[in-house]
Amino acid sequence: MTTVQATVPVRAAGVGLRAVGHTYGNGHTVLRDVELDVAPGEIAAILGPSGCGKSTLLRLVAGLDAPTAGTITVDGRAVTGIDERCAVVFQEPRLLPWRDLAGNVALGLPKGTSRSAGARTVRHWLDVVGLDGFHRHRPRQVSGGMAQRAALARALVREPGVLLLDEPFAALDALTRLRMQDLLAEVQRAAGTTVLLVTHDVDEALHLADRVVLLGAAPGHADGRAGATVAVVYDVPYPRPRDRARPELAALRAGLLERLGVPRPTPAEEHSP
């Protein structure tokens, strides 16, 4: 794939969370007192055990749900509903089967975009994500990886200040997932948008992110019903693009896995056949 070039660099937006909490209608609290800042143009990966509120946090930033406590800002302005400064890519592509890929991507265009400008923008981003020549294909005619590329293009046509990704590669096979990670890294470098990536994959987080945010209940409150939600932030102090085999990442990986409940192997286990 050729080097990615954005039509116009995005004005990246910072994200701020202050004492953010969320309790569902059934009384179940998934987030409490979360404090987090994501700088403009940064990639932040959000890790944590199932049920800790990762996807909920993403929905709150997007304005798809409202926090029950605290405030969220994007570019210094409070999020009070579905936020036009953000775009979301979900785990499933969620493409309309009766529209071709270009028609699906066009659904992401901002209101008021002219037909000619919209067509140019759609074509550009489909080409950027490697779908040149597939503009008129229907979702059923392309692979899962290609459909997810189209979903990414649909988000990018908005030229969002913040791109929110909710496990976007989880349903893909291993090789396609690696290619999509590299594509995302290249697109982000070209467009400059801020990225919040929810993932269960520690290696994915370390390959893509400038910082890894580990969500979990405060010590002594593992059931999540009391206490704060701890957001432990790990810096990944190596430049992007990043070599997956970089040896310095091994210590970060081991530390993250240990915090997630996967203990380091003992010397005897390391040398066992």
PDB file of N, CA and C in Angstrom, residues 172-266:
ATOM      1  N   LEU A 172     -11.365 -10.124  13.496  1.00  0.00           N
ATOM      2  CA  LEU A 172     -10.583 -10.439  12.310  1.00  0.00           C
ATOM      3  C   LEU A 172      -9.583 -11.553  12.596  1.00  0.00           C
ATOM      4  N   ASP A 173      -9.168 -12.250  11.536  1.00  0.00           N
ATOM      5  CA  ASP A 173      -8.130 -13.262  11.712  1.00  0.00           C
ATOM      6  C   ASP A 173      -6.801 -12.583  12.050  1.00  0.00           C
ATOM      7  N   ALA A 174      -5.862 -13.368  12.541  1.00  0.00           N
ATOM      8  CA  ALA A 174      -4.633 -12.809  13.119  1.00  0.00           C
ATOM      9  C   ALA A 174      -3.849 -11.964  12.118  1.00  0.00           C
ATOM     10  N   LEU A 175      -3.664 -12.444  10.891  1.00  0.00           N
ATOM     11  CA  LEU A 175      -2.867 -11.708   9.918  1.00  0.00           C
ATOM     12  C   LEU A 175      -3.571 -10.424   9.479  1.00  0.00           C
ATOM     13  N   THR A 176      -4.887 -10.518   9.265  1.00  0.00           N
ATOM     14  CA  THR A 176      -5.642  -9.325   8.879  1.00  0.00           C
ATOM     15  C   THR A 176      -5.603  -8.296   9.996  1.00  0.00           C
ATOM     16  N   ARG A 177      -5.657  -8.779  11.220  1.00  0.00           N
ATOM     17  CA  ARG A 177      -5.611  -7.872  12.371  1.00  0.00           C
ATOM     18  C   ARG A 177      -4.296  -7.092  12.402  1.00  0.00           C
ATOM     19  N   LEU A 178      -3.179  -7.773  12.161  1.00  0.00           N
ATOM     20  CA  LEU A 178      -1.889  -7.092  12.139  1.00  0.00           C
ATOM     21  C   LEU A 178      -1.841  -6.050  11.027  1.00  0.00           C
ATOM     22  N   ARG A 179      -2.375  -6.390   9.866  1.00  0.00           N
ATOM     23  CA  ARG A 179      -2.387  -5.425   8.757  1.00  0.00           C
ATOM     24  C   ARG A 179      -3.244  -4.222   9.089  1.00  0.00           C
ATOM     25  N   MET A 180      -4.375  -4.452   9.746  1.00  0.00           N
ATOM     26  CA  MET A 180      -5.254  -3.347  10.110  1.00  0.00           C
ATOM     27  C   MET A 180      -4.609  -2.459  11.174  1.00  0.00           C
ATOM     28  N   GLN A 181      -3.870  -3.058  12.089  1.00  0.00           N
ATOM     29  CA  GLN A 181      -3.148  -2.248  13.075  1.00  0.00           C
ATOM     30  C   GLN A 181      -2.154  -1.316  12.385  1.00  0.00           C
ATOM     31  N   ASP A 182      -1.408  -1.852  11.426  1.00  0.00           N
ATOM     32  CA  ASP A 182      -0.435  -1.036  10.698  1.00  0.00           C
ATOM     33  C   ASP A 182      -1.133   0.048   9.886  1.00  0.00           C
ATOM     34  N   LEU A 183      -2.278  -0.299   9.287  1.00  0.00           N
ATOM     35  CA  LEU A 183      -3.046   0.694   8.535  1.00  0.00           C
ATOM     36  C   LEU A 183      -3.510   1.822   9.447  1.00  0.00           C
ATOM     37  N   LEU A 184      -4.036   1.471  10.619  1.00  0.00           N
ATOM     38  CA  LEU A 184      -4.494   2.491  11.557  1.00  0.00           C
ATOM     39  C   LEU A 184      -3.342   3.410  11.952  1.00  0.00           C
ATOM     40  N   ALA A 185      -2.177   2.834  12.244  1.00  0.00           N
ATOM     41  CA  ALA A 185      -1.027   3.647  12.635  1.00  0.00           C
ATOM     42  C   ALA A 185      -0.641   4.604  11.516  1.00  0.00           C
ATOM     43  N   GLU A 186      -0.677   4.132  10.273  1.00  0.00           N
ATOM     44  CA  GLU A 186      -0.298   4.974   9.145  1.00  0.00           C
ATOM     45  C   GLU A 186      -1.319   6.078   8.906  1.00  0.00           C
ATOM     46  N   VAL A 187      -2.603   5.726   8.988  1.00  0.00           N
ATOM     47  CA  VAL A 187      -3.658   6.720   8.798  1.00  0.00           C
ATOM     48  C   VAL A 187      -3.587   7.788   9.887  1.00  0.00           C
ATOM     49  N   GLN A 188      -3.357   7.362  11.135  1.00  0.00           N
ATOM     50  CA  GLN A 188      -3.293   8.341  12.221  1.00  0.00           C
ATOM     51  C   GLN A 188      -2.118   9.292  12.035  1.00  0.00           C
ATOM     52  N   ARG A 189      -0.986   8.782  11.570  1.00  0.00           N
ATOM     53  CA  ARG A 189       0.159   9.659  11.337  1.00  0.00           C
ATOM     54  C   ARG A 189      -0.167  10.701  10.274  1.00  0.00           C
ATOM     55  N   ALA A 190      -0.896  10.293   9.239  1.00  0.00           N
ATOM     56  CA  ALA A 190      -1.212  11.214   8.153  1.00  0.00           C
ATOM     57  C   ALA A 190      -2.287  12.220   8.554  1.00  0.00           C
ATOM     58  N   ALA A 191      -3.334  11.745   9.227  1.00  0.00           N
ATOM     59  CA  ALA A 191      -4.464  12.620   9.549  1.00  0.00           C
ATOM     60  C   ALA A 191      -4.232  13.418  10.823  1.00  0.00           C
ATOM     61  N   GLY A 192      -3.509  12.838  11.778  1.00  0.00           N
ATOM     62  CA  GLY A 192      -3.203  13.547  13.012  1.00  0.00           C
ATOM     63  C   GLY A 192      -4.288  13.521  14.055  1.00  0.00           C
ATOM     64  N   THR A 193      -5.355  12.766  13.835  1.00  0.00           N
ATOM     65  CA  THR A 193      -6.466  12.747  14.777  1.00  0.00           C
ATOM     66  C   THR A 193      -6.077  12.082  16.097  1.00  0.00           C
ATOM     67  N   THR A 194      -6.739  12.477  17.172  1.00  0.00           N
ATOM     68  CA  THR A 194      -6.601  11.816  18.465  1.00  0.00           C
ATOM     69  C   THR A 194      -7.334  10.485  18.406  1.00  0.00           C
ATOM     70  N   VAL A 195      -6.771   9.438  19.007  1.00  0.00           N
ATOM     71  CA  VAL A 195      -7.384   8.110  18.964  1.00  0.00           C
ATOM     72  C   VAL A 195      -7.518   7.554  20.373  1.00  0.00           C
ATOM     73  N   LEU A 196      -8.724   7.097  20.706  1.00  0.00           N
ATOM     74  CA  LEU A 196      -8.957   6.284  21.900  1.00  0.00           C
ATOM     75  C   LEU A 196      -9.340   4.894  21.421  1.00  0.00           C
ATOM     76  N   LEU A 197      -8.516   3.916  21.766  1.00  0.00           N
ATOM     77  CA  LEU A 197      -8.681   2.541  21.285  1.00  0.00           C
ATOM     78  C   LEU A 197      -8.965   1.618  22.457  1.00  0.00           C
ATOM     79  N   VAL A 198     -10.151   1.012  22.468  1.00  0.00           N
ATOM     80  CA  VAL A 198     -10.465  -0.024  23.448  1.00  0.00           C
ATOM     81  C   VAL A 198     -10.030  -1.366  22.870  1.00  0.00           C
ATOM     82  N   THR A 199      -9.264  -2.119  23.651  1.00  0.00           N
ATOM     83  CA  THR A 199      -8.782  -3.414  23.184  1.00  0.00           C
ATOM     84  C   THR A 199      -8.575  -4.344  24.367  1.00  0.00           C
ATOM     85  N   HIS A 200      -8.638  -5.651  24.095  1.00  0.00           N
ATOM     86  CA  HIS A 200      -8.240  -6.654  25.081  1.00  0.00           C
ATOM     87  C   HIS A 200      -6.823  -7.154  24.800  1.00  0.00           C
ATOM     88  N   ASP A 201      -6.233  -6.696  23.730  1.00  0.00           N
ATOM     89  CA  ASP A 201      -4.970  -7.229  23.232  1.00  0.00           C
ATOM     90  C   ASP A 201      -3.809  -6.347  23.707  1.00  0.00           C
ATOM     91  N   VAL A 202      -3.013  -6.855  24.639  1.00  0.00           N
ATOM     92  CA  VAL A 202      -1.893  -6.088  25.183  1.00  0.00           C
ATOM     93  C   VAL A 202      -0.889  -5.753  24.090  1.00  0.00           C
ATOM     94  N   ASP A 203      -0.605  -6.696  23.200  1.00  0.00           N
ATOM     95  CA  ASP A 203       0.369  -6.447  22.141  1.00  0.00           C
ATOM     96  C   ASP A 203      -0.128  -5.366  21.182  1.00  0.00           C
ATOM     97  N   GLU A 204      -1.415  -5.369  20.895  1.00  0.00           N
ATOM     98  CA  GLU A 204      -1.993  -4.329  20.046  1.00  0.00           C
ATOM     99  C   GLU A 204      -1.828  -2.959  20.696  1.00  0.00           C
ATOM    100  N   ALA A 205      -2.097  -2.888  21.983  1.00  0.00           N
ATOM    101  CA  ALA A 205      -1.964  -1.627  22.703  1.00  0.00           C
ATOM    102  C   ALA A 205      -0.528  -1.124  22.667  1.00  0.00           C
ATOM    103  N   LEU A 206       0.429  -2.013  22.894  1.00  0.00           N
ATOM    104  CA  LEU A 206       1.831  -1.602  22.937  1.00  0.00           C
ATOM    105  C   LEU A 206       2.364  -1.248  21.555  1.00  0.00           C
ATOM    106  N   HIS A 207       1.811  -1.835  20.527  1.00  0.00           N
ATOM    107  CA  HIS A 207       2.255  -1.518  19.167  1.00  0.00           C
ATOM    108  C   HIS A 207       1.751  -0.152  18.717  1.00  0.00           C
ATOM    109  N   LEU A 208       0.527   0.211  19.128  1.00  0.00           N
ATOM    110  CA  LEU A 208      -0.116   1.393  18.569  1.00  0.00           C
ATOM    111  C   LEU A 208      -0.066   2.616  19.468  1.00  0.00           C
ATOM    112  N   ALA A 209      -0.101   2.430  20.775  1.00  0.00           N
ATOM    113  CA  ALA A 209      -0.433   3.544  21.667  1.00  0.00           C
ATOM    114  C   ALA A 209       0.791   4.309  22.151  1.00  0.00           C
ATOM    115  N   ASP A 210       0.588   5.614  22.366  1.00  0.00           N
ATOM    116  CA  ASP A 210       1.565   6.433  23.080  1.00  0.00           C
ATOM    117  C   ASP A 210       1.455   6.193  24.582  1.00  0.00           C
ATOM    118  N   ARG A 211       0.231   5.931  25.046  1.00  0.00           N
ATOM    119  CA  ARG A 211      -0.005   5.606  26.449  1.00  0.00           C
ATOM    120  C   ARG A 211      -1.065   4.528  26.527  1.00  0.00           C
ATOM    121  N   VAL A 212      -0.940   3.661  27.530  1.00  0.00           N
ATOM    122  CA  VAL A 212      -1.910   2.602  27.788  1.00  0.00           C
ATOM    123  C   VAL A 212      -2.605   2.917  29.100  1.00  0.00           C
ATOM    124  N   VAL A 213      -3.926   2.966  29.069  1.00  0.00           N
ATOM    125  CA  VAL A 213      -4.739   3.257  30.245  1.00  0.00           C
ATOM    126  C   VAL A 213      -5.361   1.951  30.716  1.00  0.00           C
ATOM    127  N   LEU A 214      -5.006   1.543  31.920  1.00  0.00           N
ATOM    128  CA  LEU A 214      -5.511   0.286  32.474  1.00  0.00           C
ATOM    129  C   LEU A 214      -6.624   0.595  33.457  1.00  0.00           C
ATOM    130  N   LEU A 215      -7.845   0.167  33.116  1.00  0.00           N
ATOM    131  CA  LEU A 215      -9.001   0.405  33.970  1.00  0.00           C
ATOM    132  C   LEU A 215      -9.237  -0.775  34.897  1.00  0.00           C
ATOM    133  N   GLY A 216      -9.647  -0.488  36.113  1.00  0.00           N
ATOM    134  CA  GLY A 216      -9.999  -1.542  37.050  1.00  0.00           C
ATOM    135  C   GLY A 216     -10.495  -0.956  38.349  1.00  0.00           C
ATOM    136  N   ALA A 217     -11.165  -1.781  39.153  1.00  0.00           N
ATOM    137  CA  ALA A 217     -11.669  -1.312  40.440  1.00  0.00           C
ATOM    138  C   ALA A 217     -10.524  -1.047  41.398  1.00  0.00           C
ATOM    139  N   ALA A 218     -10.744  -0.103  42.307  1.00  0.00           N
ATOM    140  CA  ALA A 218      -9.737   0.198  43.320  1.00  0.00           C
ATOM    141  C   ALA A 218      -9.491  -1.010  44.203  1.00  0.00           C
ATOM    142  N   PRO A 219      -8.297  -1.128  44.757  1.00  0.00           N
ATOM    143  CA  PRO A 219      -8.011  -2.256  45.654  1.00  0.00           C
ATOM    144  C   PRO A 219      -9.040  -2.362  46.772  1.00  0.00           C
ATOM    145  N   GLY A 220      -9.493  -3.589  47.011  1.00  0.00           N
ATOM    146  CA  GLY A 220     -10.501  -3.810  48.051  1.00  0.00           C
ATOM    147  C   GLY A 220     -11.920  -3.648  47.547  1.00  0.00           C
ATOM    148  N   HIS A 221     -12.063  -3.292  46.259  1.00  0.00           N
ATOM    149  CA  HIS A 221     -13.408  -3.102  45.699  1.00  0.00           C
ATOM    150  C   HIS A 221     -13.501  -3.837  44.367  1.00  0.00           C
ATOM    151  N   ALA A 222     -13.083  -5.071  44.346  1.00  0.00           N
ATOM    152  CA  ALA A 222     -13.025  -5.819  43.096  1.00  0.00           C
ATOM    153  C   ALA A 222     -14.392  -6.027  42.469  1.00  0.00           C
ATOM    154  N   ASP A 223     -15.462  -5.930  43.277  1.00  0.00           N
ATOM    155  CA  ASP A 223     -16.793  -6.118  42.708  1.00  0.00           C
ATOM    156  C   ASP A 223     -17.283  -4.878  41.988  1.00  0.00           C
ATOM    157  N   GLY A 224     -16.534  -3.763  42.079  1.00  0.00           N
ATOM    158  CA  GLY A 224     -16.900  -2.560  41.343  1.00  0.00           C
ATOM    159  C   GLY A 224     -18.051  -1.785  41.934  1.00  0.00           C
ATOM    160  N   ARG A 225     -18.564  -2.176  43.117  1.00  0.00           N
ATOM    161  CA  ARG A 225     -19.735  -1.484  43.658  1.00  0.00           C
ATOM    162  C   ARG A 225     -19.353  -0.307  44.546  1.00  0.00           C
ATOM    163  N   ALA A 226     -18.083  -0.178  44.886  1.00  0.00           N
ATOM    164  CA  ALA A 226     -17.674   0.916  45.757  1.00  0.00           C
ATOM    165  C   ALA A 226     -16.257   1.314  45.424  1.00  0.00           C
ATOM    166  N   GLY A 227     -15.865   2.504  45.874  1.00  0.00           N
ATOM    167  CA  GLY A 227     -14.513   2.962  45.614  1.00  0.00           C
ATOM    168  C   GLY A 227     -14.370   3.531  44.218  1.00  0.00           C
ATOM    169  N   ALA A 228     -13.186   4.022  43.927  1.00  0.00           N
ATOM    170  CA  ALA A 228     -12.923   4.635  42.633  1.00  0.00           C
ATOM    171  C   ALA A 228     -12.571   3.581  41.591  1.00  0.00           C
ATOM    172  N   THR A 229     -12.747   3.950  40.315  1.00  0.00           N
ATOM    173  CA  THR A 229     -12.212   3.160  39.223  1.00  0.00           C
ATOM    174  C   THR A 229     -10.803   3.675  38.955  1.00  0.00           C
ATOM    175  N   VAL A 230      -9.838   2.807  39.099  1.00  0.00           N
ATOM    176  CA  VAL A 230      -8.452   3.209  38.924  1.00  0.00           C
ATOM    177  C   VAL A 230      -8.105   3.234  37.443  1.00  0.00           C
ATOM    178  N   ALA A 231      -7.548   4.337  36.978  1.00  0.00           N
ATOM    179  CA  ALA A 231      -7.047   4.435  35.611  1.00  0.00           C
ATOM    180  C   ALA A 231      -5.538   4.609  35.698  1.00  0.00           C
ATOM    181  N   VAL A 232      -4.817   3.489  35.657  1.00  0.00           N
ATOM    182  CA  VAL A 232      -3.364   3.509  35.726  1.00  0.00           C
ATOM    183  C   VAL A 232      -2.828   3.732  34.318  1.00  0.00           C
ATOM    184  N   VAL A 233      -1.987   4.743  34.156  1.00  0.00           N
ATOM    185  CA  VAL A 233      -1.503   5.109  32.825  1.00  0.00           C
ATOM    186  C   VAL A 233      -0.050   4.698  32.672  1.00  0.00           C
ATOM    187  N   TYR A 234       0.229   3.947  31.626  1.00  0.00           N
ATOM    188  CA  TYR A 234       1.582   3.527  31.302  1.00  0.00           C
ATOM    189  C   TYR A 234       2.034   4.265  30.043  1.00  0.00           C
ATOM    190  N   ASP A 235       3.152   4.959  30.110  1.00  0.00           N
ATOM    191  CA  ASP A 235       3.741   5.567  28.924  1.00  0.00           C
ATOM    192  C   ASP A 235       4.450   4.486  28.104  1.00  0.00           C
ATOM    193  N   VAL A 236       4.349   4.606  26.790  1.00  0.00           N
ATOM    194  CA  VAL A 236       5.110   3.739  25.884  1.00  0.00           C
ATOM    195  C   VAL A 236       6.129   4.652  25.205  1.00  0.00           C
ATOM    196  N   PRO A 237       7.310   4.802  25.786  1.00  0.00           N
ATOM    197  CA  PRO A 237       8.226   5.878  25.399  1.00  0.00           C
ATOM    198  C   PRO A 237       9.101   5.547  24.198  1.00  0.00           C
ATOM    199  N   TYR A 238       8.500   4.978  23.167  1.00  0.00           N
ATOM    200  CA  TYR A 238       9.249   4.631  21.971  1.00  0.00           C
ATOM    201  C   TYR A 238       8.519   5.198  20.764  1.00  0.00           C
ATOM    202  N   PRO A 239       9.252   5.712  19.784  1.00  0.00           N
ATOM    203  CA  PRO A 239       8.603   6.382  18.658  1.00  0.00           C
ATOM    204  C   PRO A 239       7.780   5.417  17.807  1.00  0.00           C
ATOM    205  N   ARG A 240       6.771   5.964  17.190  1.00  0.00           N
ATOM    206  CA  ARG A 240       5.999   5.224  16.194  1.00  0.00           C
ATOM    207  C   ARG A 240       6.452   5.649  14.803  1.00  0.00           C
ATOM    208  N   PRO A 241       6.412   4.746  13.785  1.00  0.00           N
ATOM    209  CA  PRO A 241       5.979   3.347  13.840  1.00  0.00           C
ATOM    210  C   PRO A 241       6.936   2.492  14.673  1.00  0.00           C
ATOM    211  N   ARG A 242       6.347   1.498  15.309  1.00  0.00           N
ATOM    212  CA  ARG A 242       7.052   0.740  16.338  1.00  0.00           C
ATOM    213  C   ARG A 242       7.230  -0.706  15.892  1.00  0.00           C
ATOM    214  N   ASP A 243       8.419  -1.206  16.062  1.00  0.00           N
ATOM    215  CA  ASP A 243       8.717  -2.599  15.736  1.00  0.00           C
ATOM    216  C   ASP A 243       8.073  -3.493  16.791  1.00  0.00           C
ATOM    217  N   ARG A 244       7.230  -4.441  16.345  1.00  0.00           N
ATOM    218  CA  ARG A 244       6.573  -5.336  17.306  1.00  0.00           C
ATOM    219  C   ARG A 244       7.575  -6.164  18.104  1.00  0.00           C
ATOM    220  N   ALA A 245       8.737  -6.422  17.513  1.00  0.00           N
ATOM    221  CA  ALA A 245       9.736  -7.265  18.174  1.00  0.00           C
ATOM    222  C   ALA A 245      10.691  -6.465  19.049  1.00  0.00           C
ATOM    223  N   ARG A 246      10.426  -5.185  19.245  1.00  0.00           N
ATOM    224  CA  ARG A 246      11.323  -4.357  20.051  1.00  0.00           C
ATOM    225  C   ARG A 246      11.457  -4.964  21.439  1.00  0.00           C
ATOM    226  N   PRO A 247      12.660  -5.305  21.864  1.00  0.00           N
ATOM    227  CA  PRO A 247      12.822  -6.022  23.138  1.00  0.00           C
ATOM    228  C   PRO A 247      12.373  -5.221  24.353  1.00  0.00           C
ATOM    229  N   GLU A 248      12.452  -3.871  24.283  1.00  0.00           N
ATOM    230  CA  GLU A 248      12.061  -3.063  25.442  1.00  0.00           C
ATOM    231  C   GLU A 248      10.568  -3.187  25.756  1.00  0.00           C
ATOM    232  N   LEU A 249       9.775  -3.622  24.792  1.00  0.00           N
ATOM    233  CA  LEU A 249       8.337  -3.756  25.030  1.00  0.00           C
ATOM    234  C   LEU A 249       8.006  -4.955  25.916  1.00  0.00           C
ATOM    235  N   ALA A 250       8.952  -5.885  26.027  1.00  0.00           N
ATOM    236  CA  ALA A 250       8.673  -7.111  26.780  1.00  0.00           C
ATOM    237  C   ALA A 250       8.380  -6.818  28.242  1.00  0.00           C
ATOM    238  N   ALA A 251       9.150  -5.905  28.852  1.00  0.00           N
ATOM    239  CA  ALA A 251       8.932  -5.587  30.261  1.00  0.00           C
ATOM    240  C   ALA A 251       7.594  -4.904  30.468  1.00  0.00           C
ATOM    241  N   LEU A 252       7.232  -3.993  29.556  1.00  0.00           N
ATOM    242  CA  LEU A 252       5.920  -3.342  29.650  1.00  0.00           C
ATOM    243  C   LEU A 252       4.811  -4.374  29.502  1.00  0.00           C
ATOM    244  N   ARG A 253       4.984  -5.280  28.560  1.00  0.00           N
ATOM    245  CA  ARG A 253       3.974  -6.315  28.329  1.00  0.00           C
ATOM    246  C   ARG A 253       3.785  -7.168  29.580  1.00  0.00           C
ATOM    247  N   ALA A 254       4.900  -7.594  30.185  1.00  0.00           N
ATOM    248  CA  ALA A 254       4.813  -8.429  31.387  1.00  0.00           C
ATOM    249  C   ALA A 254       4.132  -7.683  32.527  1.00  0.00           C
ATOM    250  N   GLY A 255       4.451  -6.394  32.685  1.00  0.00           N
ATOM    251  CA  GLY A 255       3.828  -5.611  33.738  1.00  0.00           C
ATOM    252  C   GLY A 255       2.335  -5.442  33.539  1.00  0.00           C
ATOM    253  N   LEU A 256       1.925  -5.188  32.302  1.00  0.00           N
ATOM    254  CA  LEU A 256       0.500  -5.042  32.018  1.00  0.00           C
ATOM    255  C   LEU A 256      -0.244  -6.351  32.254  1.00  0.00           C
ATOM    256  N   LEU A 257       0.328  -7.453  31.776  1.00  0.00           N
ATOM    257  CA  LEU A 257      -0.330  -8.745  31.965  1.00  0.00           C
ATOM    258  C   LEU A 257      -0.460  -9.084  33.440  1.00  0.00           C
ATOM    259  N   GLU A 258       0.573  -8.742  34.216  1.00  0.00           N
ATOM    260  CA  GLU A 258       0.511  -9.010  35.661  1.00  0.00           C
ATOM    261  C   GLU A 258      -0.609  -8.205  36.312  1.00  0.00           C
ATOM    262  N   ARG A 259      -0.747  -6.932  35.897  1.00  0.00           N
ATOM    263  CA  ARG A 259      -1.835  -6.117  36.442  1.00  0.00           C
ATOM    264  C   ARG A 259      -3.204  -6.650  36.017  1.00  0.00           C
ATOM    265  N   LEU A 260      -3.237  -7.349  34.897  1.00  0.00           N
ATOM    266  CA  LEU A 260      -4.492  -7.929  34.407  1.00  0.00           C
ATOM    267  C   LEU A 260      -4.745  -9.325  34.976  1.00  0.00           C
ATOM    268  N   GLY A 261      -3.866  -9.779  35.864  1.00  0.00           N
ATOM    269  CA  GLY A 261      -4.087 -11.065  36.529  1.00  0.00           C
ATOM    270  C   GLY A 261      -3.376 -12.225  35.900  1.00  0.00           C
ATOM    271  N   VAL A 262      -2.446 -11.963  34.976  1.00  0.00           N
ATOM    272  CA  VAL A 262      -1.653 -13.035  34.365  1.00  0.00           C
ATOM    273  C   VAL A 262      -0.259 -12.965  34.967  1.00  0.00           C
ATOM    274  N   PRO A 263       0.075 -13.831  35.910  1.00  0.00           N
ATOM    275  CA  PRO A 263       1.360 -13.719  36.611  1.00  0.00           C
ATOM    276  C   PRO A 263       2.534 -14.022  35.696  1.00  0.00           C
ATOM    277  N   ARG A 264       3.688 -13.448  36.055  1.00  0.00           N
ATOM    278  CA  ARG A 264       4.909 -13.761  35.322  1.00  0.00           C
ATOM    279  C   ARG A 264       5.277 -15.221  35.576  1.00  0.00           C
ATOM    280  N   PRO A 265       5.809 -15.906  34.549  1.00  0.00           N
ATOM    281  CA  PRO A 265       6.211 -17.297  34.773  1.00  0.00           C
ATOM    282  C   PRO A 265       7.422 -17.371  35.699  1.00  0.00           C
ATOM    283  N   THR A 266       7.487 -18.439  36.483  1.00  0.00           N
ATOM    284  CA  THR A 266       8.660 -18.682  37.307  1.00  0.00           C
ATOM    285  C   THR A 266       9.804 -19.159  36.423  1.00  0.00           C
TER     286      THR A 266
END
